[in-house]
DNA sequence: GCGGAAAGTGGAAACGTTTCCACGTGACCT
DNA sequence: AGGTCACGTGGAAACGTTTCCACTTTCCGC
C-alpha cells in the first residue's frame, strides 16, 4: 500500500504539501494540488485510518451499542441513527449484546470496546444499566448519550420516551373501548422501561374503577415466543379477561399467533394491544392496535445532542416527543 | 489517557518489558509482570487500538457489509456471524447499505470503508455486484468472501444457497399439493438470487405439465408493502390461481396481511408460500409454509473460510447445505 | 525601492504501539 | 575455569499520518 510519503515523492512535493492537499486545508498552489492528485490516482493511495486517528485523536466515528442484533425492535433505531449520521459525513460503528439477560454486562463491554476503537462519542441503549455502570462509562468516555435509560446525574444526556405516560395511554384506550377485565404480559424484571409503563398502566386504571391488583399477569422476555407462552398461561389460568396488553409488539405478535392457532377470535372474543409500534405491527392479521413510541425521532435527537457534544455542532435537539395510541383492528369497542 | 510509557515508568521497567506483559508473549519475570499489572491498574491504562493497528497492520477485526439495517432478513445472519466471531476472540464491524436499489454502490463503498478501517477480512453480502465490482474489491482487500453472489473467478470464496434448486423445490411442493394455477411475486430485477430461484421454479413446472408462460406474475422489491401491492394487483388482474409463491417471506407476510384484510381465506381459498424461512414466518396467521434457506449456517461457513484465509486457522468449511420446504399451514393440499 | 504581509513550501516532531537487536546475568556442562 | 545457553531486559526504530515551525517567494502599498 502506498503511503503519503510515496505520494509526495512522486508528485515532487514535500510531505506537508501532500498532507495539505489530502486534508484540503492550508494553502497549496494549483499546480501542486494537481500533481498530488495525480500521484494519488496513480499510486491508488488511500490514507491510513489508523495513522490518522493516532495522530489526530479523532475518528469522525460514533459508536452505538444496542442489546440485540436480531429482532425487529432495534434495527429501525439503528437505521435512523445511521441515516442521520451519514448525512453529517460521519461514520458509525455498532456493537451488539448477546441477549437481554446479559444486557448490562454486554453494554459495559460494548462501551469499552467502542471507546477503545477511538469512537468520538457513544450512544448506549441499555435499560438495565445501574448508576454505577453509567459513571464508569462516563469516566472512560465523557461524550455519550443514553437511550431508554434515565439518570439523574446525566439528565441532559438521557433520551427516553415517557413510558409511564405511554403505559397510561394504553390503559385508557382499553378502558375507553369498554374493557374492564384486563390481562397483561409484562417484560423482564431487568427492564426499567417495562416497570415504568406497567406502573403507568396500573395507575390509569383507578379512574375507571378497576383494581390493579385484579389484573391477570404473566411475564415474558419481550420475545414473540414468550408472548405465545404468556397468552397460553393466562388463558389456562382464567380466560375471563376481554383485553390483553403486551409490553411490546413482538410479544403481542406471539399472542396473536397463539390465539390464531387456538381459534380464539381477535378482536371478537379477545382484544390485543401492543407497545412500541414496530413496522411489522401493521402486518399482523388483524393489524395490531399499539402504542406508537417515536423511537426513530428520539434516537435522532439523541444523536444530534451527541454530535453537538462531540463536534461542537449546533443541531436542534427536541425532547418529550409524545407517544400515541395507534388504533388498528386488534382491539374491539365493547359494552 | 495513560500510555504504555507511563506504565513502564511507573512499574520501573523498560518499554519492551511493559509491552511484553501486555501482549502476554516473550519472557518476563514474575516480578516485572506483577509490577506492570499494578501500574496498569493504577493508571487505568488501556492500549491504543489505533497505535496497535498502525504498528501491527492487523486488527483482529472482520468487516461485514449487508445491504440493509432494518428488516427481518439480514439481522439473523449478522447475529450468526457475530456469535461465531466473538467465540474466536475477534471483533466485527458492520456497514449497511441504504436501500436495495443502491445496493451495488453501497456495497462498493462499504467494502472500501471497512478496508480503510483496517479490517483483516471482509464478508460482503450483495447480490447486485458485477464481476468488475468484485475484482475491484479484491484488489484493495484480497481477503474477502461473498455471501449470496457467485463468481466464477472467485468460486471458493462464494457462499450461497442453491437458489435454483430451492426454487424448484418450492414449485414441486406446490404442485405435489395439487395446485396447478400458480402466481408468483418476484423480487427486484437487480437481485440475481431472485432470478435464479424463479428460474428453478419455472423449470420444475414442466414435470407437472404446467406452462411457465401462463404463470401470473407481479414484481416486488422484497418489502412487505410490495407483497401487499403485488397480491392486490394479481387478484385484480385474474384471481383464478390457487397458490401464490412469494420470492421472500417478507413479501409473503405482506400478502397474508392483504388477504386477511380482503377477507380471502388462507389457505382455504388461496395458498401462500414464502421463501427464506425467517423467524417471523412462524408467527403469521396462519403460519407460513416456506422454503427454509439455511442462511445462518451458510454465513457461519463463509466466516470460517474467511478466518482460515485471514489468520491461517483450519476451521471446517461446509458447502452445499440444502434448503428444504418447511410445511406449515398456509398451503392447502387440494384436488 | 523598501518594508511587511500573505502565500506556498519542506521537513522534523509527535501520536502510542510492537519488534528487533544488543546486552547482562546466572545456570549448566565439560 | 571457560564456554554456551536461556532468560530477562532496555531502548531505538518503525508504522503513516498531521501539525507546527522556519523559510522563501510574491505581491502590495507607500
XYZ file of C-alpha atoms (C1' of nucleotides) in Angstrom:
730
model
C 0.000 0.000 0.000
C 1.309 3.377 -0.943
C 1.867 5.914 1.796
C 1.680 9.655 1.764
C 5.451 9.730 1.500
C 5.313 7.892 -1.785
C 2.694 10.300 -2.975
C 4.809 13.287 -2.008
C 7.881 11.863 -3.674
C 6.062 11.049 -6.872
C 4.396 14.423 -7.018
C 7.727 16.074 -6.309
C 6.465 17.936 -3.273
C 7.108 17.832 0.457
C 5.259 15.767 2.987
C 3.423 18.743 4.356
C 2.127 19.805 0.968
C 0.841 16.353 0.188
C -0.915 16.202 3.516
C -2.479 19.592 2.966
C -3.838 18.600 -0.395
C -5.389 15.495 1.049
C -6.877 17.230 4.026
C -7.982 20.107 1.836
C -6.836 22.767 4.260
C -3.881 25.132 4.345
C -2.777 26.906 1.208
C -1.341 25.000 -1.695
C -0.723 26.107 -5.260
C -2.983 24.918 -8.012
C -0.065 23.199 -9.618
C 0.898 21.249 -6.523
C -2.697 20.193 -5.993
C -2.862 18.848 -9.480
C 0.372 16.904 -9.162
C -0.546 15.425 -5.802
C -3.973 14.395 -7.045
C -2.369 12.706 -9.998
C 0.084 10.849 -7.806
C -2.716 9.700 -5.535
C -4.564 8.389 -8.519
C -1.565 6.604 -9.962
C -0.492 5.011 -6.728
C -4.049 4.235 -5.667
C -3.206 5.858 -2.415
C -5.662 5.622 0.470
C -4.823 7.293 3.750
C -4.332 5.026 6.722
C -7.193 5.446 9.087
C -5.191 4.135 12.000
C -2.364 6.594 11.494
C -4.825 9.410 11.214
C -6.682 8.511 14.372
C -3.428 8.084 16.225
C -2.250 11.497 15.169
C -5.466 13.475 15.413
C -7.134 11.710 18.283
C -10.403 11.931 16.355
C -12.084 9.440 14.112
C -15.288 11.090 12.924
C -16.999 7.988 14.170
C -19.830 7.463 16.596
C -20.197 4.185 18.425
C -23.609 2.710 19.053
C -24.480 -0.086 21.400
C -27.770 -1.945 21.173
C -28.626 -5.006 23.242
C -29.639 -7.245 20.348
C -28.807 -7.674 16.676
C -31.767 -9.719 15.677
C -35.372 -8.960 16.314
C -37.476 -6.186 14.884
C -37.087 -3.591 17.551
C -33.565 -2.249 17.490
C -32.753 -2.216 13.824
C -35.075 0.602 12.784
C -33.458 2.669 15.514
C -30.035 1.859 14.146
C -31.297 2.741 10.734
C -32.467 6.141 11.879
C -29.151 6.869 13.561
C -27.183 5.639 10.604
C -29.053 7.761 8.107
C -28.657 10.939 10.112
C -25.021 10.233 10.773
C -24.152 9.632 7.156
C -25.850 12.853 6.243
C -23.434 14.652 8.531
C -20.458 12.916 6.962
C -19.500 10.791 9.956
C -19.442 7.096 10.432
C -20.995 4.594 12.743
C -19.664 1.524 14.429
C -22.173 -0.736 16.123
C -21.724 -3.212 18.878
C -24.355 -5.704 19.903
C -25.237 -7.573 23.027
C -25.854 -11.291 23.073
C -29.133 -11.446 24.920
C -31.393 -9.356 27.080
C -30.293 -11.184 30.203
C -26.697 -10.201 29.689
C -27.631 -6.710 28.573
C -25.922 -4.970 31.451
C -22.609 -6.707 31.054
C -22.801 -6.539 27.277
C -23.405 -2.804 27.360
C -20.462 -2.240 29.637
C -18.166 -4.249 27.443
C -19.640 -2.697 24.348
C -18.963 0.797 25.615
C -15.375 -0.143 26.378
C -14.909 -1.728 23.020
C -16.294 1.237 21.166
C -14.248 3.672 23.206
C -11.108 1.670 22.583
C -11.868 1.780 18.902
C -11.475 5.511 19.007
C -15.114 6.495 18.722
C -15.548 10.198 19.333
C -18.818 9.591 21.108
C -21.186 6.856 22.217
C -24.873 6.109 22.038
C -25.691 3.442 24.548
C -29.085 1.845 24.551
C -29.478 -0.310 27.620
C -32.210 -0.044 30.163
C -30.529 -2.434 32.583
C -27.539 -0.219 33.363
C -27.033 0.801 37.002
C -25.967 4.305 38.027
C -22.517 2.973 38.825
C -22.316 1.479 35.348
C -23.110 4.829 33.823
C -20.467 6.558 35.913
C -17.997 4.007 34.729
C -18.825 4.608 31.111
C -18.626 8.353 31.636
C -15.213 8.040 33.180
C -13.750 6.449 30.106
C -15.697 8.345 27.503
C -17.325 11.540 28.689
C -19.052 12.019 25.370
C -22.030 9.759 25.415
C -25.788 9.735 25.437
C -28.159 7.174 26.837
C -31.168 5.793 25.059
C -34.041 4.406 27.072
C -32.383 4.829 30.436
C -32.811 7.858 32.644
C -30.197 9.055 35.076
C -30.470 11.953 37.484
C -26.763 12.667 37.285
C -26.652 12.787 33.497
C -30.123 14.026 32.870
C -29.373 16.057 29.773
C -27.809 13.045 28.086
C -30.806 10.789 28.578
C -33.283 10.329 25.807
C -36.316 8.252 26.538
C -39.967 8.156 25.809
C -42.269 8.846 28.713
C -43.067 5.207 29.312
C -45.254 5.982 32.252
C -47.473 8.278 30.243
C -47.489 5.850 27.334
C -48.471 2.979 29.601
C -51.275 5.097 30.990
C -52.424 5.922 27.478
C -52.633 2.220 26.692
C -54.781 1.580 29.757
C -57.067 4.487 28.988
C -57.507 3.355 25.399
C -58.553 -0.094 26.514
C -60.907 1.232 29.196
C -62.446 3.800 26.910
C -63.165 0.996 24.473
C -65.231 -0.560 27.220
C -62.882 -3.207 28.569
C -62.895 -3.840 32.289
C -61.335 -7.258 32.719
C -57.745 -6.905 31.647
C -54.649 -9.040 31.378
C -51.068 -8.037 30.769
C -47.885 -9.708 29.650
C -45.008 -7.817 31.161
C -41.412 -7.576 30.059
C -38.491 -8.923 32.070
C -37.673 -7.675 35.548
C -34.412 -6.123 34.435
C -36.229 -3.829 32.065
C -36.726 -0.493 33.763
C -38.834 0.760 30.948
C -41.192 -2.164 31.350
C -41.616 -1.309 35.016
C -42.411 2.263 34.136
C -45.006 1.518 31.525
C -46.670 -1.030 33.748
C -46.821 1.461 36.561
C -48.413 3.995 34.234
C -50.836 1.352 33.028
C -51.919 0.415 36.540
C -52.180 3.977 37.758
C -54.538 4.869 34.955
C -56.875 2.017 35.862
C -58.119 3.707 39.018
C -60.038 6.338 37.090
C -62.175 3.544 35.649
C -62.785 1.846 38.920
C -60.525 -1.089 38.169
C -58.429 -2.575 40.925
C -54.890 -3.035 39.640
C -54.476 -5.977 41.964
C -57.058 -7.893 39.961
C -55.085 -7.636 36.758
C -54.175 -11.020 35.313
C -50.415 -11.010 34.828
C -47.821 -13.042 33.039
C -44.199 -12.251 32.470
C -42.325 -12.543 29.204
C -38.910 -11.586 27.933
C -40.021 -9.427 25.004
C -39.657 -12.307 22.561
C -42.570 -13.490 20.417
C -42.184 -16.942 21.881
C -42.716 -15.615 25.373
C -45.795 -13.824 24.115
C -47.224 -17.125 22.945
C -46.395 -18.821 26.207
C -47.743 -15.967 28.308
C -51.016 -15.949 26.444
C -51.491 -19.661 26.859
C -50.703 -19.433 30.546
C -53.113 -16.573 31.069
C -55.880 -18.314 29.186
C -55.411 -21.543 31.070
C -55.439 -19.768 34.396
C -58.623 -17.807 33.853
C -59.850 -16.818 30.446
C -62.397 -14.279 31.569
C -60.496 -11.145 30.526
C -61.533 -9.330 27.374
C -58.357 -7.438 26.567
C -54.679 -8.263 26.707
C -51.958 -5.642 26.875
C -48.479 -6.773 25.900
C -45.423 -4.816 26.961
C -44.072 -4.851 23.432
C -45.240 -5.607 19.932
C -43.204 -8.746 19.484
C -44.925 -10.407 22.411
C -48.213 -9.164 21.024
C -47.365 -10.845 17.743
C -46.684 -14.030 19.653
C -50.020 -13.640 21.355
C -51.811 -13.135 18.069
C -50.123 -16.172 16.652
C -51.161 -18.326 19.590
C -54.706 -17.066 19.526
C -54.930 -17.678 15.810
C -53.904 -21.279 16.233
C -56.131 -21.774 19.272
C -59.063 -20.463 17.302
C -59.716 -17.507 19.604
C -61.168 -14.669 17.541
C -59.319 -11.355 17.720
C -60.800 -8.930 18.444
C -64.129 -10.788 18.506
C -63.525 -12.657 21.720
C -60.291 -11.122 22.899
C -58.660 -7.779 22.173
C -54.894 -7.475 21.952
C -52.836 -4.348 22.322
C -49.115 -3.946 21.719
C -46.474 -1.396 22.534
C -43.719 0.313 20.509
C -45.279 0.476 17.081
C -42.702 -1.561 15.172
C -43.135 -1.694 11.420
C -44.363 -5.251 11.418
C -47.224 -4.478 13.750
C -49.081 -3.220 10.724
C -48.851 -6.574 9.015
C -50.436 -8.852 11.530
C -53.861 -10.330 10.997
C -55.710 -8.418 12.294
C -53.483 -5.330 12.214
C -52.244 -4.638 15.718
C -53.509 -1.761 17.797
C -50.489 -0.477 19.644
C -48.845 2.454 21.364
C -46.603 4.179 18.898
C -43.385 5.202 20.590
C -41.452 7.650 18.435
C -38.225 5.705 18.694
C -36.705 6.970 15.497
C -37.234 10.572 16.439
C -35.919 10.036 19.930
C -32.813 8.344 18.587
C -32.232 11.088 16.062
C -32.458 13.719 18.731
C -30.093 11.807 20.959
C -27.658 11.660 18.097
C -27.952 15.351 17.432
C -27.199 16.070 21.042
C -24.170 13.827 20.881
C -22.981 15.497 17.699
C -23.198 18.827 19.464
C -21.194 17.378 22.307
C -18.528 15.855 20.107
C -18.046 18.279 17.298
C -19.479 21.480 18.648
C -22.308 21.435 16.146
C -25.457 23.308 16.992
C -28.083 20.831 15.860
C -31.582 21.268 17.207
C -32.484 18.817 19.936
C -36.045 18.107 20.810
C -37.175 16.202 23.846
C -40.542 14.982 25.020
C -41.939 13.762 21.768
C -45.238 12.224 22.831
C -46.302 8.648 22.250
C -49.732 7.998 20.836
C -52.126 5.145 20.556
C -52.284 3.733 17.074
C -55.787 2.418 16.537
C -55.911 -0.503 14.216
C -58.080 -3.574 14.380
C -56.985 -5.849 17.175
C -58.931 -4.026 19.864
C -62.738 -4.122 19.858
C -65.013 -1.489 21.325
C -67.458 -3.248 23.589
C -70.128 -2.617 26.168
C -5.093 8.820 28.909
C -2.085 6.945 30.160
C 0.263 5.424 27.609
C 2.443 2.377 27.786
C 5.389 4.678 28.501
C 3.715 5.896 31.669
C 3.052 2.331 32.647
C 6.672 1.338 32.065
C 7.952 4.298 34.036
C 5.644 3.687 36.947
C 6.437 -0.001 37.042
C 10.120 0.798 36.810
C 10.677 -1.322 33.734
C 11.576 -0.669 30.127
C 9.180 -0.106 27.279
C 9.772 -3.538 25.850
C 9.019 -5.300 29.086
C 5.774 -3.438 29.541
C 4.724 -4.271 26.026
C 5.564 -7.927 26.537
C 3.493 -8.120 29.670
C 0.515 -6.594 27.913
C 0.814 -8.784 24.861
C 1.463 -11.801 27.034
C 4.302 -13.069 24.879
C 8.072 -13.089 25.274
C 9.654 -13.895 28.579
C 9.224 -11.633 31.558
C 9.971 -12.260 35.229
C 7.139 -12.834 37.639
C 8.137 -9.735 39.500
C 8.033 -7.491 36.454
C 4.671 -8.889 35.443
C 3.266 -8.066 38.822
C 4.603 -4.538 38.802
C 3.384 -3.809 35.301
C -0.063 -5.191 36.063
C -0.236 -2.987 39.125
C 0.785 0.086 37.150
C -1.829 -0.670 34.501
C -4.447 -0.916 37.184
C -3.414 2.288 38.908
C -3.171 4.327 35.742
C -6.271 2.777 34.218
C -4.214 2.133 31.170
C -5.877 0.908 28.004
C -3.823 0.280 24.924
C -4.489 2.485 21.934
C -6.149 0.465 19.271
C -5.070 2.866 16.552
C -1.403 2.674 17.502
C -1.588 -1.052 17.615
C -3.192 -1.370 14.212
C -0.714 1.071 12.754
C 2.190 -0.911 14.094
C 0.954 -4.444 13.554
C -1.062 -3.993 10.434
C -3.682 -6.306 11.948
C -6.799 -5.510 13.848
C -8.381 -8.840 14.705
C -11.491 -7.435 13.124
C -13.705 -8.676 10.357
C -15.803 -6.265 8.374
C -19.279 -7.224 7.267
C -21.401 -5.496 4.708
C -25.128 -6.110 4.440
C -27.455 -4.172 2.162
C -29.989 -3.178 4.806
C -30.082 -2.493 8.523
C -33.757 -2.786 9.079
C -35.990 -5.619 8.045
C -36.044 -9.147 9.313
C -33.780 -10.814 6.841
C -30.237 -9.653 7.382
C -30.048 -9.341 11.123
C -30.188 -13.042 11.987
C -27.318 -13.517 9.566
C -25.364 -10.794 11.313
C -26.196 -12.438 14.585
C -24.831 -15.759 13.448
C -21.617 -14.180 12.215
C -21.231 -12.115 15.334
C -21.651 -15.039 17.673
C -19.108 -17.199 15.878
C -16.676 -14.331 15.627
C -16.810 -13.474 19.292
C -16.233 -17.075 20.141
C -12.966 -16.885 18.233
C -11.937 -13.729 20.077
C -12.168 -11.359 17.142
C -14.382 -8.436 16.505
C -16.860 -7.356 13.913
C -17.541 -4.050 12.285
C -20.684 -3.774 10.207
C -21.547 -1.439 7.432
C -25.001 -1.120 5.970
C -26.471 -0.056 2.698
C -29.283 2.453 2.421
C -31.660 0.608 0.167
C -31.829 -2.336 -2.164
C -31.752 -0.077 -5.205
C -28.421 1.364 -4.197
C -27.088 -1.982 -3.064
C -24.336 -2.128 -5.634
C -22.927 1.269 -4.910
C -23.430 0.847 -1.180
C -21.559 -2.441 -1.179
C -18.643 -0.942 -3.052
C -18.403 1.955 -0.665
C -18.948 -0.312 2.285
C -16.089 -2.557 1.248
C -13.817 0.451 0.899
C -14.865 1.839 4.217
C -14.303 -1.426 6.008
C -10.955 -1.952 4.337
C -9.860 1.543 5.269
C -10.836 0.819 8.820
C -8.199 -1.839 8.926
C -10.404 -4.899 8.787
C -8.359 -8.026 8.294
C -11.030 -9.511 6.091
C -14.436 -8.800 4.599
C -17.762 -10.532 4.287
C -19.748 -8.856 1.579
C -23.361 -9.732 1.089
C -24.632 -8.166 -2.092
C -26.257 -9.963 -4.924
C -26.176 -6.957 -7.216
C -22.386 -6.758 -7.539
C -20.915 -7.086 -11.033
C -17.778 -9.090 -11.764
C -15.844 -5.891 -12.188
C -17.044 -4.742 -8.780
C -15.764 -7.915 -7.232
C -12.388 -7.504 -8.895
C -12.226 -4.027 -7.539
C -12.930 -5.178 -4.025
C -10.377 -7.960 -4.373
C -7.755 -5.503 -5.482
C -7.982 -3.477 -2.328
C -8.622 -6.312 0.096
C -7.742 -9.764 -1.147
C -9.167 -11.365 1.955
C -12.868 -11.456 1.450
C -15.777 -13.786 0.965
C -19.040 -13.216 -0.824
C -22.430 -14.089 0.500
C -25.262 -14.724 -1.914
C -23.301 -13.853 -5.018
C -21.475 -16.377 -7.110
C -18.417 -15.576 -9.153
C -16.519 -17.900 -11.434
C -13.243 -16.151 -10.773
C -13.538 -16.351 -7.007
C -15.523 -19.507 -6.744
C -14.054 -20.748 -3.491
C -14.946 -17.512 -1.772
C -18.597 -17.604 -2.725
C -21.132 -18.913 -0.311
C -24.677 -19.166 -1.475
C -27.637 -21.401 -1.217
C -28.615 -23.245 -4.337
C -31.421 -20.877 -5.207
C -32.245 -22.726 -8.351
C -32.778 -25.993 -6.525
C -34.659 -24.251 -3.756
C -36.921 -22.521 -6.246
C -37.571 -25.859 -7.874
C -38.391 -27.379 -4.506
C -40.964 -24.679 -3.919
C -42.634 -25.368 -7.246
C -42.663 -29.107 -6.637
C -44.161 -28.655 -3.186
C -46.984 -26.579 -4.570
C -47.627 -28.946 -7.453
C -47.490 -32.028 -5.262
C -50.102 -30.412 -3.074
C -52.320 -30.363 -6.118
C -52.004 -26.774 -7.278
C -51.953 -26.103 -10.994
C -52.832 -22.477 -11.382
C -49.995 -20.548 -9.843
C -48.993 -16.970 -9.279
C -45.670 -15.512 -8.185
C -44.419 -12.275 -6.767
C -40.822 -11.885 -7.828
C -38.058 -9.853 -6.280
C -36.402 -6.888 -7.974
C -34.552 -7.185 -11.256
C -31.208 -6.411 -9.672
C -31.472 -9.452 -7.469
C -29.564 -12.285 -9.075
C -30.744 -14.702 -6.470
C -34.335 -13.885 -7.298
C -33.667 -14.627 -10.929
C -32.154 -17.956 -10.012
C -34.947 -19.133 -7.795
C -37.542 -18.085 -10.313
C -35.742 -19.989 -12.998
C -35.682 -23.054 -10.773
C -39.339 -22.582 -10.015
C -40.324 -22.370 -13.658
C -38.134 -25.238 -14.746
C -39.750 -27.555 -12.226
C -43.202 -26.743 -13.529
C -42.714 -28.699 -16.734
C -42.796 -32.037 -14.948
C -46.365 -31.269 -13.896
C -47.483 -30.175 -17.294
C -47.677 -26.522 -16.422
C -46.655 -23.909 -18.945
C -44.380 -21.396 -17.250
C -45.606 -18.748 -19.626
C -49.049 -18.975 -18.068
C -47.787 -18.070 -14.620
C -49.386 -14.944 -13.215
C -46.551 -12.603 -12.279
C -46.036 -9.484 -10.270
C -42.829 -7.859 -9.218
C -41.990 -6.602 -5.762
C -38.914 -5.257 -4.039
C -38.771 -7.778 -1.186
C -40.600 -5.411 1.170
C -43.851 -6.407 2.885
C -45.524 -3.420 1.327
C -44.664 -4.637 -2.141
C -46.085 -8.031 -1.203
C -49.393 -6.378 -0.374
C -49.400 -4.409 -3.562
C -48.402 -7.377 -5.682
C -51.144 -9.534 -4.244
C -53.760 -6.932 -4.882
C -52.574 -6.430 -8.420
C -52.572 -10.163 -9.121
C -56.032 -10.619 -7.681
C -57.446 -7.723 -9.617
C -55.953 -8.966 -12.845
C -57.232 -12.514 -12.608
C -57.985 -14.196 -9.337
C -58.205 -17.724 -10.659
C -54.899 -19.016 -9.260
C -54.967 -21.212 -6.183
C -51.441 -20.747 -4.913
C -49.111 -17.773 -4.624
C -45.353 -18.114 -4.350
C -43.508 -15.089 -2.993
C -39.791 -14.654 -3.581
C -39.210 -13.933 0.077
C -41.029 -14.247 3.376
C -41.475 -10.559 3.923
C -43.470 -10.210 0.755
C -45.404 -13.291 1.765
C -46.214 -11.603 5.046
C -47.449 -8.610 3.108
C -49.553 -10.928 1.018
C -51.029 -12.600 4.073
C -51.810 -9.236 5.566
C -53.571 -8.086 2.431
C -55.524 -11.289 2.092
C -56.543 -11.106 5.732
C -57.967 -7.653 5.270
C -59.592 -8.517 1.959
C -61.297 -11.465 3.605
C -59.655 -14.073 1.380
C -59.253 -17.276 3.369
C -55.720 -18.692 3.580
C -55.235 -21.476 2.773
C -58.948 -22.116 2.205
C -59.277 -20.144 -0.970
C -55.677 -19.243 -1.655
C -52.434 -20.871 -0.611
C -49.365 -18.752 0.084
C -45.775 -19.858 0.121
C -42.754 -17.881 1.192
C -39.004 -18.182 0.812
C -36.075 -17.850 3.252
C -37.601 -19.116 6.444
C -37.133 -16.001 8.571
C -38.014 -16.342 12.236
C -41.174 -14.346 11.933
C -42.609 -16.648 9.304
C -43.626 -18.931 12.128
C -45.775 -16.243 13.700
C -48.099 -15.356 10.905
C -51.725 -16.365 10.939
C -51.796 -18.959 9.517
C -48.161 -19.972 9.998
C -46.322 -19.579 6.734
C -45.248 -22.515 4.628
C -41.882 -21.546 3.232
C -38.568 -22.719 1.843
C -36.081 -22.766 4.647
C -32.753 -21.473 3.413
C -30.002 -22.270 5.898
C -28.707 -18.721 5.946
C -27.144 -18.895 9.358
C -25.178 -21.990 8.504
C -24.075 -20.591 5.184
C -22.908 -17.399 6.834
C -21.052 -19.275 9.519
C -19.248 -21.363 6.958
C -18.359 -18.294 4.965
C -16.923 -16.779 8.095
C -14.912 -19.871 8.879
C -13.445 -19.810 5.417
C -12.533 -16.166 5.857
C -10.970 -16.851 9.214
C -8.841 -19.512 7.594
C -7.847 -17.009 4.957
C -7.011 -14.246 7.402
C -5.469 -15.973 10.342
C -4.419 -19.297 8.969
C -6.923 -21.142 11.109
C -8.099 -24.533 9.965
C -11.780 -24.288 10.660
C -14.057 -26.757 8.897
C -15.927 -25.277 5.977
C -19.009 -26.913 4.643
C -20.677 -26.022 1.413
C -23.896 -27.123 -0.205
C -26.142 -27.183 2.789
C -29.500 -27.993 1.257
C -32.610 -25.899 1.564
C -35.836 -27.604 2.499
C -39.506 -26.901 2.360
C -40.942 -26.051 5.729
C -44.527 -27.239 5.750
C -46.748 -25.155 7.914
C -50.311 -24.105 7.369
C -50.531 -21.529 4.633
C -50.576 -24.053 1.812
C -53.553 -26.356 1.336
C -53.482 -29.767 -0.294
C -56.162 -29.809 -2.913
C -57.524 -31.838 -5.766
C 12.786 50.993 -3.804
C 11.522 49.190 0.517
C 9.033 47.048 4.405
C 5.865 43.767 5.553
C 2.066 40.735 4.968
C 0.480 36.684 2.677
C 1.039 32.532 0.129
C 3.426 28.485 -0.584
C 6.623 25.072 0.870
C 9.657 21.275 3.176
C 10.621 18.543 6.882
C 11.104 17.472 11.919
C 8.476 16.023 15.719
C 4.799 13.701 17.714
C 0.855 10.349 18.263
C 1.296 5.048 21.060
C 2.264 0.850 19.933
C 5.379 -3.553 18.679
C 9.527 -5.607 17.210
C 14.113 -6.263 16.959
C 18.709 -6.092 18.456
C 22.105 -5.897 21.891
C 23.373 -6.735 26.332
C 23.837 -8.599 31.195
C 23.244 -12.356 34.321
C 23.295 -16.765 36.143
C 22.987 -21.880 35.364
C 24.802 -25.708 33.497
C 28.051 -28.524 31.228
C 32.827 -30.122 30.232
C 37.857 -22.047 34.833
C 35.843 -21.286 30.473
C 32.141 -21.735 27.207
C 27.431 -21.951 25.932
C 22.805 -21.226 26.537
C 18.395 -19.430 28.075
C 16.276 -15.959 30.258
C 15.226 -11.349 31.249
C 15.771 -6.715 29.982
C 16.053 -1.729 27.898
C 15.534 1.157 24.202
C 15.852 2.505 19.196
C 13.341 2.149 15.046
C 9.307 1.803 12.527
C 4.264 2.036 11.355
C 1.628 6.561 8.406
C -0.368 10.398 9.462
C -0.851 15.712 10.937
C 0.908 19.823 12.786
C 3.992 23.190 13.561
C 7.874 25.938 12.637
C 11.028 28.065 9.710
C 11.998 29.529 5.388
C 11.461 31.593 0.564
C 8.960 33.957 -2.742
C 5.500 37.051 -4.287
C 2.750 40.898 -4.038
C 1.082 45.207 -2.414
C 1.054 49.975 -0.731
C 3.642 53.748 0.344
